[in-house]
PDB file of N, CA and C in Angstrom:
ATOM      1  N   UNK A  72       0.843  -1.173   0.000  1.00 47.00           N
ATOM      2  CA  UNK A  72       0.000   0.000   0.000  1.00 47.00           C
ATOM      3  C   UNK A  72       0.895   1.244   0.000  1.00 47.00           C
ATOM      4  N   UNK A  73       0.386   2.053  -0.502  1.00 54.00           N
ATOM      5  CA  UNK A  73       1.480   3.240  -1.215  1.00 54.00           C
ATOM      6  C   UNK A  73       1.170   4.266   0.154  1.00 54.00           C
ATOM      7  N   UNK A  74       0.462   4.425   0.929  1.00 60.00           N
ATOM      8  CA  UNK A  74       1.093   5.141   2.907  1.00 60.00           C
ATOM      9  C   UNK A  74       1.184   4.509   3.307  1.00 60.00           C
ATOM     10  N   UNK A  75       1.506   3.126   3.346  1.00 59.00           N
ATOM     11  CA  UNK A  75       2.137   2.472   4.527  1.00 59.00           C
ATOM     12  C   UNK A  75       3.262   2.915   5.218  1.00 59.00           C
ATOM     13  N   UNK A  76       4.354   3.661   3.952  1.00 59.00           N
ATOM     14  CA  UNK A  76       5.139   3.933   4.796  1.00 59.00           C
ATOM     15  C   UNK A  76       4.715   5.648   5.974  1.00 59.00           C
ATOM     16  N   UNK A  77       4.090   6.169   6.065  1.00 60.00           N
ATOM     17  CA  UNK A  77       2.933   7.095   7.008  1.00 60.00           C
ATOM     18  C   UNK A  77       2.813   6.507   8.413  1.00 60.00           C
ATOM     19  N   UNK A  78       2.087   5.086   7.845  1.00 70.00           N
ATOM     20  CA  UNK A  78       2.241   4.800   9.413  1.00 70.00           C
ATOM     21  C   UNK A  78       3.230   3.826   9.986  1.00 70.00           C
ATOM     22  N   UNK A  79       4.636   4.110   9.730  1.00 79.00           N
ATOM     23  CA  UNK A  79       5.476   3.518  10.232  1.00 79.00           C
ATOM     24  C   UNK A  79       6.294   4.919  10.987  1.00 79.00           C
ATOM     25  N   UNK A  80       5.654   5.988  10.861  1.00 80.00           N
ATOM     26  CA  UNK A  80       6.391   7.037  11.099  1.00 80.00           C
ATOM     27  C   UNK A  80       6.231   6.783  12.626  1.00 80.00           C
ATOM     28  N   UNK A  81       6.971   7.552  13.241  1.00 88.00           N
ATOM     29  CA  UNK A  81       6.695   7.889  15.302  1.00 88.00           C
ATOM     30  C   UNK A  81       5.714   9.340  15.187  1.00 88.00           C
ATOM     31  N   UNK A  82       5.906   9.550  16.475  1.00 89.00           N
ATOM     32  CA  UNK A  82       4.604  10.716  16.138  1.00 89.00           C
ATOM     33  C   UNK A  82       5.288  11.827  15.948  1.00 89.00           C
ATOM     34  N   UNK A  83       6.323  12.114  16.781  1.00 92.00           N
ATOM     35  CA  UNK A  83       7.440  13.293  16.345  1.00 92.00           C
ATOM     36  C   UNK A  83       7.578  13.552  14.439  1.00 92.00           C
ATOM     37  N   UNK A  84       7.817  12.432  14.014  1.00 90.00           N
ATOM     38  CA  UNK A  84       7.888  12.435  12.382  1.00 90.00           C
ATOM     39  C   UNK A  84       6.455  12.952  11.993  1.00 90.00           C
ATOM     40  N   UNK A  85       5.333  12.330  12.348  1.00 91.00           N
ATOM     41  CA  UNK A  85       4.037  13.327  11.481  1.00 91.00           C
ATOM     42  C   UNK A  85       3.841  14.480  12.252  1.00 91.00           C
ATOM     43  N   UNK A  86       4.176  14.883  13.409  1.00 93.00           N
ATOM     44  CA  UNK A  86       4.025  16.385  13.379  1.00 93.00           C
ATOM     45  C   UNK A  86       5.031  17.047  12.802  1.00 93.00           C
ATOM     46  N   UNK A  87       5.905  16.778  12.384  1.00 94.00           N
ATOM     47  CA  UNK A  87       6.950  17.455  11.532  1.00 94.00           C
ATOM     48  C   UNK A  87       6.206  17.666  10.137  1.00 94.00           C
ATOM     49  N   UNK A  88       6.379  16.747   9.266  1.00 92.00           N
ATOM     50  CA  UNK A  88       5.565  15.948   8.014  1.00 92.00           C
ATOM     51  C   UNK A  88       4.032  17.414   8.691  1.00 92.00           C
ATOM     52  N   UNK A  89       3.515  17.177   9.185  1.00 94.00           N
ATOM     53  CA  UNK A  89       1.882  18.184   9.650  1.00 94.00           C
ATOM     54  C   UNK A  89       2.897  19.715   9.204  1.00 94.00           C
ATOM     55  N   UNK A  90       3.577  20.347   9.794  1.00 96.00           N
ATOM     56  CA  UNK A  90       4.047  20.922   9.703  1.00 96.00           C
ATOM     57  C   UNK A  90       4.563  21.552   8.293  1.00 96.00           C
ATOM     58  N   UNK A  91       5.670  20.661   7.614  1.00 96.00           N
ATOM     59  CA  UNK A  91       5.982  21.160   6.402  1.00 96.00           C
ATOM     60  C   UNK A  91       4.987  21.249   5.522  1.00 96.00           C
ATOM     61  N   UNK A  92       3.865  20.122   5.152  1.00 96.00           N
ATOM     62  CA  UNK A  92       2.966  20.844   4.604  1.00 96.00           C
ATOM     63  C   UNK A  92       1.860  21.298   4.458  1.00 96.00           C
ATOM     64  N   UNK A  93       2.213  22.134   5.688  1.00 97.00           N
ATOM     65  CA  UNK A  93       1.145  23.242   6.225  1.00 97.00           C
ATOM     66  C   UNK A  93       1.393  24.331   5.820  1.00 97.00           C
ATOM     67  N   UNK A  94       3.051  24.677   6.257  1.00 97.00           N
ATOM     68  CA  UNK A  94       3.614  25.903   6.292  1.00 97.00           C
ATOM     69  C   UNK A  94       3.942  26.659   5.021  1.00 97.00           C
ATOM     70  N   UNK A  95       3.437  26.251   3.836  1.00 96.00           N
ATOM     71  CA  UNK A  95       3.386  26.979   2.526  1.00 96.00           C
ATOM     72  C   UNK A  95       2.240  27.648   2.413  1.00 96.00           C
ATOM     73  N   UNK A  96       1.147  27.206   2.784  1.00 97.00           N
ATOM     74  CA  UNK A  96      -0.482  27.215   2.927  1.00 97.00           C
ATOM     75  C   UNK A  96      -0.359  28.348   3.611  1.00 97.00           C
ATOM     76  N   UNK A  97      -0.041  28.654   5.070  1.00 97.00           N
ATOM     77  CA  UNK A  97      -0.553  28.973   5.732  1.00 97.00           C
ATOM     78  C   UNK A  97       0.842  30.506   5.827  1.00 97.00           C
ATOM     79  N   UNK A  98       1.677  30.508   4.795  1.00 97.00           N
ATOM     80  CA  UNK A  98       2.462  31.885   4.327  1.00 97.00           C
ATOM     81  C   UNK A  98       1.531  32.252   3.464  1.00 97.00           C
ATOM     82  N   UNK A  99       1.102  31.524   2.464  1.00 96.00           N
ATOM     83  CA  UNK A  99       0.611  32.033   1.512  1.00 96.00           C
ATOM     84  C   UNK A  99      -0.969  32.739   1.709  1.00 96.00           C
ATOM     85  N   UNK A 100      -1.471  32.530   2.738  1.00 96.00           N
ATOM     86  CA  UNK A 100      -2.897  32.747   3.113  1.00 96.00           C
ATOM     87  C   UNK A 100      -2.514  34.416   4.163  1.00 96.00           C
ATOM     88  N   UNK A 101      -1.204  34.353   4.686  1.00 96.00           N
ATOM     89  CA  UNK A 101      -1.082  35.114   5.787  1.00 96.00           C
ATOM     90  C   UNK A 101      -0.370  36.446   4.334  1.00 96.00           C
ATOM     91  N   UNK A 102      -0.287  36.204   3.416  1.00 95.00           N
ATOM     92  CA  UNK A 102       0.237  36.946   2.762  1.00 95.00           C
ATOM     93  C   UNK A 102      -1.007  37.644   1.765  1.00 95.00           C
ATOM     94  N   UNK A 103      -1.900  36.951   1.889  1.00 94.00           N
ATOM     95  CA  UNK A 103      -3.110  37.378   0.577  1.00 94.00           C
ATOM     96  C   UNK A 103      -3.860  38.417   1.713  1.00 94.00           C
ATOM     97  N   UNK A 104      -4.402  38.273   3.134  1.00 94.00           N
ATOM     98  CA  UNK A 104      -4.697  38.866   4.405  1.00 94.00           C
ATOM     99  C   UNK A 104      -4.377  40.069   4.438  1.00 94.00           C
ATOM    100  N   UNK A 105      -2.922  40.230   4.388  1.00 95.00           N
ATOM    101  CA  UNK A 105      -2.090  41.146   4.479  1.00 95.00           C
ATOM    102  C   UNK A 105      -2.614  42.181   3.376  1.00 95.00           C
ATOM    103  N   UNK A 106      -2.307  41.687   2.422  1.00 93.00           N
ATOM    104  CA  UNK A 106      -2.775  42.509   1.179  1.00 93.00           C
ATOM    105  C   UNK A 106      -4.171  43.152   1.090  1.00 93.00           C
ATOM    106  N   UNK A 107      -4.991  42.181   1.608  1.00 92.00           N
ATOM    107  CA  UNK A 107      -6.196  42.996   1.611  1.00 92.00           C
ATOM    108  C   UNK A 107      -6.526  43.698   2.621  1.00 92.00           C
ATOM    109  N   UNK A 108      -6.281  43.582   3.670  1.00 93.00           N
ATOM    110  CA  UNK A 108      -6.801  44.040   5.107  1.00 93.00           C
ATOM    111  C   UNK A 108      -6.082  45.364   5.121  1.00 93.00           C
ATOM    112  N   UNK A 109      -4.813  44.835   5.066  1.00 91.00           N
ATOM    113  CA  UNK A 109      -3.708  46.406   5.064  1.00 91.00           C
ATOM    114  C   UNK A 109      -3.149  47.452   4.137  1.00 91.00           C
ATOM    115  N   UNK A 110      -3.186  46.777   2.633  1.00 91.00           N
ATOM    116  CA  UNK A 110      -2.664  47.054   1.520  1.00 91.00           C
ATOM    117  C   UNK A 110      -4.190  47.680   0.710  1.00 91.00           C
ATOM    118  N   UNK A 111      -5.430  47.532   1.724  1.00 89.00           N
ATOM    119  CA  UNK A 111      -6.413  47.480   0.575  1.00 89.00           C
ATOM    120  C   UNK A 111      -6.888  47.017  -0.716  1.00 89.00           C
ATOM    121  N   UNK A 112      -6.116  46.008  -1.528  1.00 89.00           N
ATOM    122  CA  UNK A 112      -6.334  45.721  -2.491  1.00 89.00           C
ATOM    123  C   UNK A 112      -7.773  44.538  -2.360  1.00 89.00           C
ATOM    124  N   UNK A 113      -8.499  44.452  -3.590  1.00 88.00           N
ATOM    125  CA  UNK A 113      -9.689  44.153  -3.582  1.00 88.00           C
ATOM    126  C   UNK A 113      -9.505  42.354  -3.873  1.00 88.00           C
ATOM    127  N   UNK A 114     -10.280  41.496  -3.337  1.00 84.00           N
ATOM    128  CA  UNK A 114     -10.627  40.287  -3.634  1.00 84.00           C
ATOM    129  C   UNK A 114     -11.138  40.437  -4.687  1.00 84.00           C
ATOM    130  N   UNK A 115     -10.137  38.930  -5.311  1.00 82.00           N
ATOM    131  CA  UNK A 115     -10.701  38.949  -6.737  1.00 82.00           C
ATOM    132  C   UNK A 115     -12.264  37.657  -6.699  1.00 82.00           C
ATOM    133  N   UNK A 116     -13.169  38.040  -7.468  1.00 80.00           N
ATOM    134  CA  UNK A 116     -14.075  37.294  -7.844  1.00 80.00           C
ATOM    135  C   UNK A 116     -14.545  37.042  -8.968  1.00 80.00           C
ATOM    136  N   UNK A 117     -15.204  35.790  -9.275  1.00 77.00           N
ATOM    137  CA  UNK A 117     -15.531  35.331 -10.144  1.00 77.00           C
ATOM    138  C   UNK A 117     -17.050  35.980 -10.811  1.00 77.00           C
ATOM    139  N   UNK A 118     -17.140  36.447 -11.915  1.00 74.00           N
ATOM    140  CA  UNK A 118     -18.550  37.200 -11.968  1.00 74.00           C
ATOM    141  C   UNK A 118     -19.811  36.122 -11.936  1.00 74.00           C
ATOM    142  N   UNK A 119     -21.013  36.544 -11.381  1.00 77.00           N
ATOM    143  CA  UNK A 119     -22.377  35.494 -11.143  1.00 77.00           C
ATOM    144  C   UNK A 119     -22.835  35.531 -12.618  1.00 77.00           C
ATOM    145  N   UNK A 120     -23.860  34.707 -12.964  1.00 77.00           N
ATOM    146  CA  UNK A 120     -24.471  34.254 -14.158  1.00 77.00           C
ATOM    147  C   UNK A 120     -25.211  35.573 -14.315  1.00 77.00           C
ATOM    148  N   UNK A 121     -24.807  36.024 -15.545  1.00 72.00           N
ATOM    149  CA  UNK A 121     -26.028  37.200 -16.195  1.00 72.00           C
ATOM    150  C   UNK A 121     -25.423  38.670 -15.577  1.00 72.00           C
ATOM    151  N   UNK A 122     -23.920  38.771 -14.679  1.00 72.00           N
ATOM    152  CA  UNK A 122     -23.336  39.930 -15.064  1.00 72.00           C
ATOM    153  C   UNK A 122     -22.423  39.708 -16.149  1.00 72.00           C
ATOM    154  N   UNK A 123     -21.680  41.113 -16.503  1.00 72.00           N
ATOM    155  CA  UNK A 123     -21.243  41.522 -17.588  1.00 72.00           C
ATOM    156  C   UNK A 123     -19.967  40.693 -17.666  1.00 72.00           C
ATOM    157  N   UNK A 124     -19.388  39.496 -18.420  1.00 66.00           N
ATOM    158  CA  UNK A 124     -18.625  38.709 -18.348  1.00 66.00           C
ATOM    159  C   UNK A 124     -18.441  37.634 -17.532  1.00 66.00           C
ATOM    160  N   UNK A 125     -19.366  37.169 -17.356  1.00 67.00           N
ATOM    161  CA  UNK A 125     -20.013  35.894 -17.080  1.00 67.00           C
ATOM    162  C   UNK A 125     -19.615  34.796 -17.790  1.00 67.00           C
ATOM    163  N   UNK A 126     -19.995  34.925 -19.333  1.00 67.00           N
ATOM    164  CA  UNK A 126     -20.478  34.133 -20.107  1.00 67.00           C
ATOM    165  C   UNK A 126     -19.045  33.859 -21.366  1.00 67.00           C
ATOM    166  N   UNK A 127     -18.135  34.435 -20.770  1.00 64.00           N
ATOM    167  CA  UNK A 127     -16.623  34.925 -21.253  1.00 64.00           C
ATOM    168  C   UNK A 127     -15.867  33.482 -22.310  1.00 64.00           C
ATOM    169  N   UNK A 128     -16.205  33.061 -23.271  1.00 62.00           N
ATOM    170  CA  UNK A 128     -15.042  32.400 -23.436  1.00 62.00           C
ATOM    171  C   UNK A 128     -13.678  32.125 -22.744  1.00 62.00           C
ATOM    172  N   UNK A 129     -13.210  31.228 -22.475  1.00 60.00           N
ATOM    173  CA  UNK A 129     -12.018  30.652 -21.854  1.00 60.00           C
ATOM    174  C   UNK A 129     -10.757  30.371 -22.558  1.00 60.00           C
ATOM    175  N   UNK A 130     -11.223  29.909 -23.750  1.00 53.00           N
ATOM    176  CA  UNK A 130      -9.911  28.968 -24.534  1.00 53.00           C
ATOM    177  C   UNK A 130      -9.690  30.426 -25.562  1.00 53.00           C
ATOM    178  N   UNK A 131     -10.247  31.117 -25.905  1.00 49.00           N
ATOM    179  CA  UNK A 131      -9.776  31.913 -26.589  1.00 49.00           C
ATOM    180  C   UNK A 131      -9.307  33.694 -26.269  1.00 49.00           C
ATOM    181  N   UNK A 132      -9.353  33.192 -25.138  1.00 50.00           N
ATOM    182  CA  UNK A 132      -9.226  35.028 -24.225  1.00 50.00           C
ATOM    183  C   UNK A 132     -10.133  35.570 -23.650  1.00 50.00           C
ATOM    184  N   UNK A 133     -11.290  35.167 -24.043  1.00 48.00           N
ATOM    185  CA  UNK A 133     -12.356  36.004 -23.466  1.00 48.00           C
ATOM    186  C   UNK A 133     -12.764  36.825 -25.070  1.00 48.00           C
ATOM    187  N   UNK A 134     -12.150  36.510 -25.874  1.00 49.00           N
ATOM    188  CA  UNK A 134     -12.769  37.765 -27.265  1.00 49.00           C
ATOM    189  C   UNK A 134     -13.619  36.885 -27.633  1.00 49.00           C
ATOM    190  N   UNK A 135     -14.863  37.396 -28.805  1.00 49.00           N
ATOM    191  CA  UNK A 135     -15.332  36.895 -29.943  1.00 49.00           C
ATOM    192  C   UNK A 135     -14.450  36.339 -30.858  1.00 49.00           C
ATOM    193  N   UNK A 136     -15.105  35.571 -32.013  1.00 47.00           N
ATOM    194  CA  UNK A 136     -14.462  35.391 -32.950  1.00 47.00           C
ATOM    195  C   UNK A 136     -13.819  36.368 -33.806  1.00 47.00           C
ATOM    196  N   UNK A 137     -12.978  37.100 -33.960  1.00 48.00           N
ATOM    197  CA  UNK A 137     -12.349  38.326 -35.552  1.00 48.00           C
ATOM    198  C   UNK A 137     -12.289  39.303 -34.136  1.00 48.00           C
ATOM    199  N   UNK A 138     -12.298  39.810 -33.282  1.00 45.00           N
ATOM    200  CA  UNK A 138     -12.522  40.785 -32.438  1.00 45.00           C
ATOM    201  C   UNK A 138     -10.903  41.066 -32.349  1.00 45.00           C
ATOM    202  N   UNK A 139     -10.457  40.212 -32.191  1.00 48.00           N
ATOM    203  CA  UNK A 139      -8.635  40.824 -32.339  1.00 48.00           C
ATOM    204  C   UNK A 139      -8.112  39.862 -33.040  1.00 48.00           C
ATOM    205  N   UNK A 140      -7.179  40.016 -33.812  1.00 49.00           N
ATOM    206  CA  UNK A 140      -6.316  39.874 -35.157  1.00 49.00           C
ATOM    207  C   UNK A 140      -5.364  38.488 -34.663  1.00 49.00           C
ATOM    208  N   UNK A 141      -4.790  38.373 -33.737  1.00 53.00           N
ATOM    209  CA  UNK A 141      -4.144  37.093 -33.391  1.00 53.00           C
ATOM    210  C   UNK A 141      -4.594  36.505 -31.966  1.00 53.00           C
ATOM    211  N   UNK A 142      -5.162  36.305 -31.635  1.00 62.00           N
ATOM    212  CA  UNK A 142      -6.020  35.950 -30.528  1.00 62.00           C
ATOM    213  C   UNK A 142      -5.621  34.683 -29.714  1.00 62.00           C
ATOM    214  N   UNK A 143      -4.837  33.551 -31.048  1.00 64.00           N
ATOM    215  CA  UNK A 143      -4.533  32.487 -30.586  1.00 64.00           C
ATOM    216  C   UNK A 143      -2.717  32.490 -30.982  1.00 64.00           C
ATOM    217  N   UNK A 144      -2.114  33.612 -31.145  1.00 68.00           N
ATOM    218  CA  UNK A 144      -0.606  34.249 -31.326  1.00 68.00           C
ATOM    219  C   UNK A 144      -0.278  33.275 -32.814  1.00 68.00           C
ATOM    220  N   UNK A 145       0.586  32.298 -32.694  1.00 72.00           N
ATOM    221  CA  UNK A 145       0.967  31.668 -33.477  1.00 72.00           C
ATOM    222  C   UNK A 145       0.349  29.747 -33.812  1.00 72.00           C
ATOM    223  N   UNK A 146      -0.292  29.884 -33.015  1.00 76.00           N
ATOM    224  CA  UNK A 146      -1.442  28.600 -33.181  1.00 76.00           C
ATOM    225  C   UNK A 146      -1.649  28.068 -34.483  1.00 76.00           C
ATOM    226  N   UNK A 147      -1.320  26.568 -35.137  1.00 80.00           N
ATOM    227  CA  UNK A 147      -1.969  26.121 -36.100  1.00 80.00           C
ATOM    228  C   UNK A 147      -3.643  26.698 -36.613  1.00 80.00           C
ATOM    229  N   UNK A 148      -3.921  26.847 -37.278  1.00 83.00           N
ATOM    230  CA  UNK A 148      -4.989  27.169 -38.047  1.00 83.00           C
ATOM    231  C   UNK A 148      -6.076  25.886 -37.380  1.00 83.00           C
ATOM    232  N   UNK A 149      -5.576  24.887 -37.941  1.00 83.00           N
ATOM    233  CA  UNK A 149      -6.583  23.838 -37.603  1.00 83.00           C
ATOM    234  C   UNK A 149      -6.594  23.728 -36.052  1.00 83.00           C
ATOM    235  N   UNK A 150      -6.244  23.794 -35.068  1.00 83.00           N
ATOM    236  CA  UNK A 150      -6.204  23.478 -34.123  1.00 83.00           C
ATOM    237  C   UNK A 150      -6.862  24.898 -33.478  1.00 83.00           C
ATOM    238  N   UNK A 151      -6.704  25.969 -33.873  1.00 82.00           N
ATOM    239  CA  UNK A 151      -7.749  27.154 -33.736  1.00 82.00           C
ATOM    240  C   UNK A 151      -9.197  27.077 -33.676  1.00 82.00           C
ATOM    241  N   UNK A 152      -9.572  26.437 -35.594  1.00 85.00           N
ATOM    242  CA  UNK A 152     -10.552  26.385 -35.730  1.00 85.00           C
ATOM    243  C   UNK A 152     -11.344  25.054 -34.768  1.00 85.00           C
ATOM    244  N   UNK A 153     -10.359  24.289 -34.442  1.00 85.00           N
ATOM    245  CA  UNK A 153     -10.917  23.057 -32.952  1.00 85.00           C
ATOM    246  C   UNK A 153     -11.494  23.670 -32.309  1.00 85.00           C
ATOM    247  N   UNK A 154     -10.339  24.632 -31.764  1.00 83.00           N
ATOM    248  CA  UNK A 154     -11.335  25.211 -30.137  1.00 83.00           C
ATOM    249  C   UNK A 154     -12.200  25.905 -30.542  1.00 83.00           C
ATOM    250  N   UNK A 155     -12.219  26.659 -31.447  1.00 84.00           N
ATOM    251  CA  UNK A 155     -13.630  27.515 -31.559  1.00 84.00           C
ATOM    252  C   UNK A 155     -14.850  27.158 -31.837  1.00 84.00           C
ATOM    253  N   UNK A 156     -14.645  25.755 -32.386  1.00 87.00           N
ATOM    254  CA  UNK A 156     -15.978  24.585 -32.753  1.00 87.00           C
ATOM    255  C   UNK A 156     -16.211  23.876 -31.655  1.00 87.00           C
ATOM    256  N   UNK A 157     -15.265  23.563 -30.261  1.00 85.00           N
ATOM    257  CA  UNK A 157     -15.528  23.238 -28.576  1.00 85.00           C
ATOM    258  C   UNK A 157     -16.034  24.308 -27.936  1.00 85.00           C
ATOM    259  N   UNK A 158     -15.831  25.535 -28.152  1.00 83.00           N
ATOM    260  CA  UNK A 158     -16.480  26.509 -28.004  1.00 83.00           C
ATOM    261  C   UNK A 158     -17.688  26.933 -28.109  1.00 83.00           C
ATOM    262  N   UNK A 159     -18.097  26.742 -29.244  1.00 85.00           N
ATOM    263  CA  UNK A 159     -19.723  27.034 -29.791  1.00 85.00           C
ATOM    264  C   UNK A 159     -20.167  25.529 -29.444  1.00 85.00           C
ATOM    265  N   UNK A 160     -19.950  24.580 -29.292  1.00 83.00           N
ATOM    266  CA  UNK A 160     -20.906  23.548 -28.744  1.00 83.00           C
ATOM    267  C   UNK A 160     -20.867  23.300 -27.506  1.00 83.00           C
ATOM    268  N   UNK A 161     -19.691  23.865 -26.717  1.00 79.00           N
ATOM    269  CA  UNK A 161     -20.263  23.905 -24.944  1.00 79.00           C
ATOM    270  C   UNK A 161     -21.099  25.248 -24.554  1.00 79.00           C
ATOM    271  N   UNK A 162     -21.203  25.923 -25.303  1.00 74.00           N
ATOM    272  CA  UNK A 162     -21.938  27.298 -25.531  1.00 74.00           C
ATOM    273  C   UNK A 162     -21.597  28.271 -24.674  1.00 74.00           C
ATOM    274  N   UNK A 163     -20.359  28.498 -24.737  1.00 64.00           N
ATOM    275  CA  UNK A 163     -19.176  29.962 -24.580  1.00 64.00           C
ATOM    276  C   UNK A 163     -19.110  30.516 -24.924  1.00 64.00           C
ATOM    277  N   UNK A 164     -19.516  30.332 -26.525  1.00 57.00           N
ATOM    278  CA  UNK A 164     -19.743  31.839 -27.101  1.00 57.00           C
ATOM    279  C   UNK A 164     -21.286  31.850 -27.744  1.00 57.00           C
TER     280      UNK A 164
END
């Protein structure tokens, strides 16, 4: 069984192991806090169904189809016209 080796640890070893990976989590959470509480910067959110970019395409930027000139930079042609045909049938655009 692929944790077995987990519980061969002593307990000193999983509070260590608890520890390391915690302590990325819990910089990274004490650092986003920071920013907003003190720095003021705004939480980002996801827009609800039926405000203004909601309904955003994903695979192609967020544009329409022709709305900007290279949209997919240097992308095969055919593999363009893929996503934009996964596109219109999951109904993104």
């Amino acid at each position: 069984m692929v944790f077995s080796i987990f519980r061969k640890q002593s307990l000193e070893q999983k509070r260590i192991s608890t520890i390391i990976v915690s302590f990325p989590f819990l910089v990274a959470t004490s650092v986003l806090l920071y920013r907003r509480l003190f720095l003021g910067e705004e939480q980002k959110r996801m827009p609800r169904p039926g405000e203004p970019g909601a309904n955003m395409p994903m695979l192609s930027g967020g544009m329409g189809e022709g709305e900007r000139g290279g949209e997919f930079g240097s992308m095969p042609e055919e593999l363009q016209r893929r996503i934009r045909e996964e596109e219109k049938r999951s109904g993104r655009i």
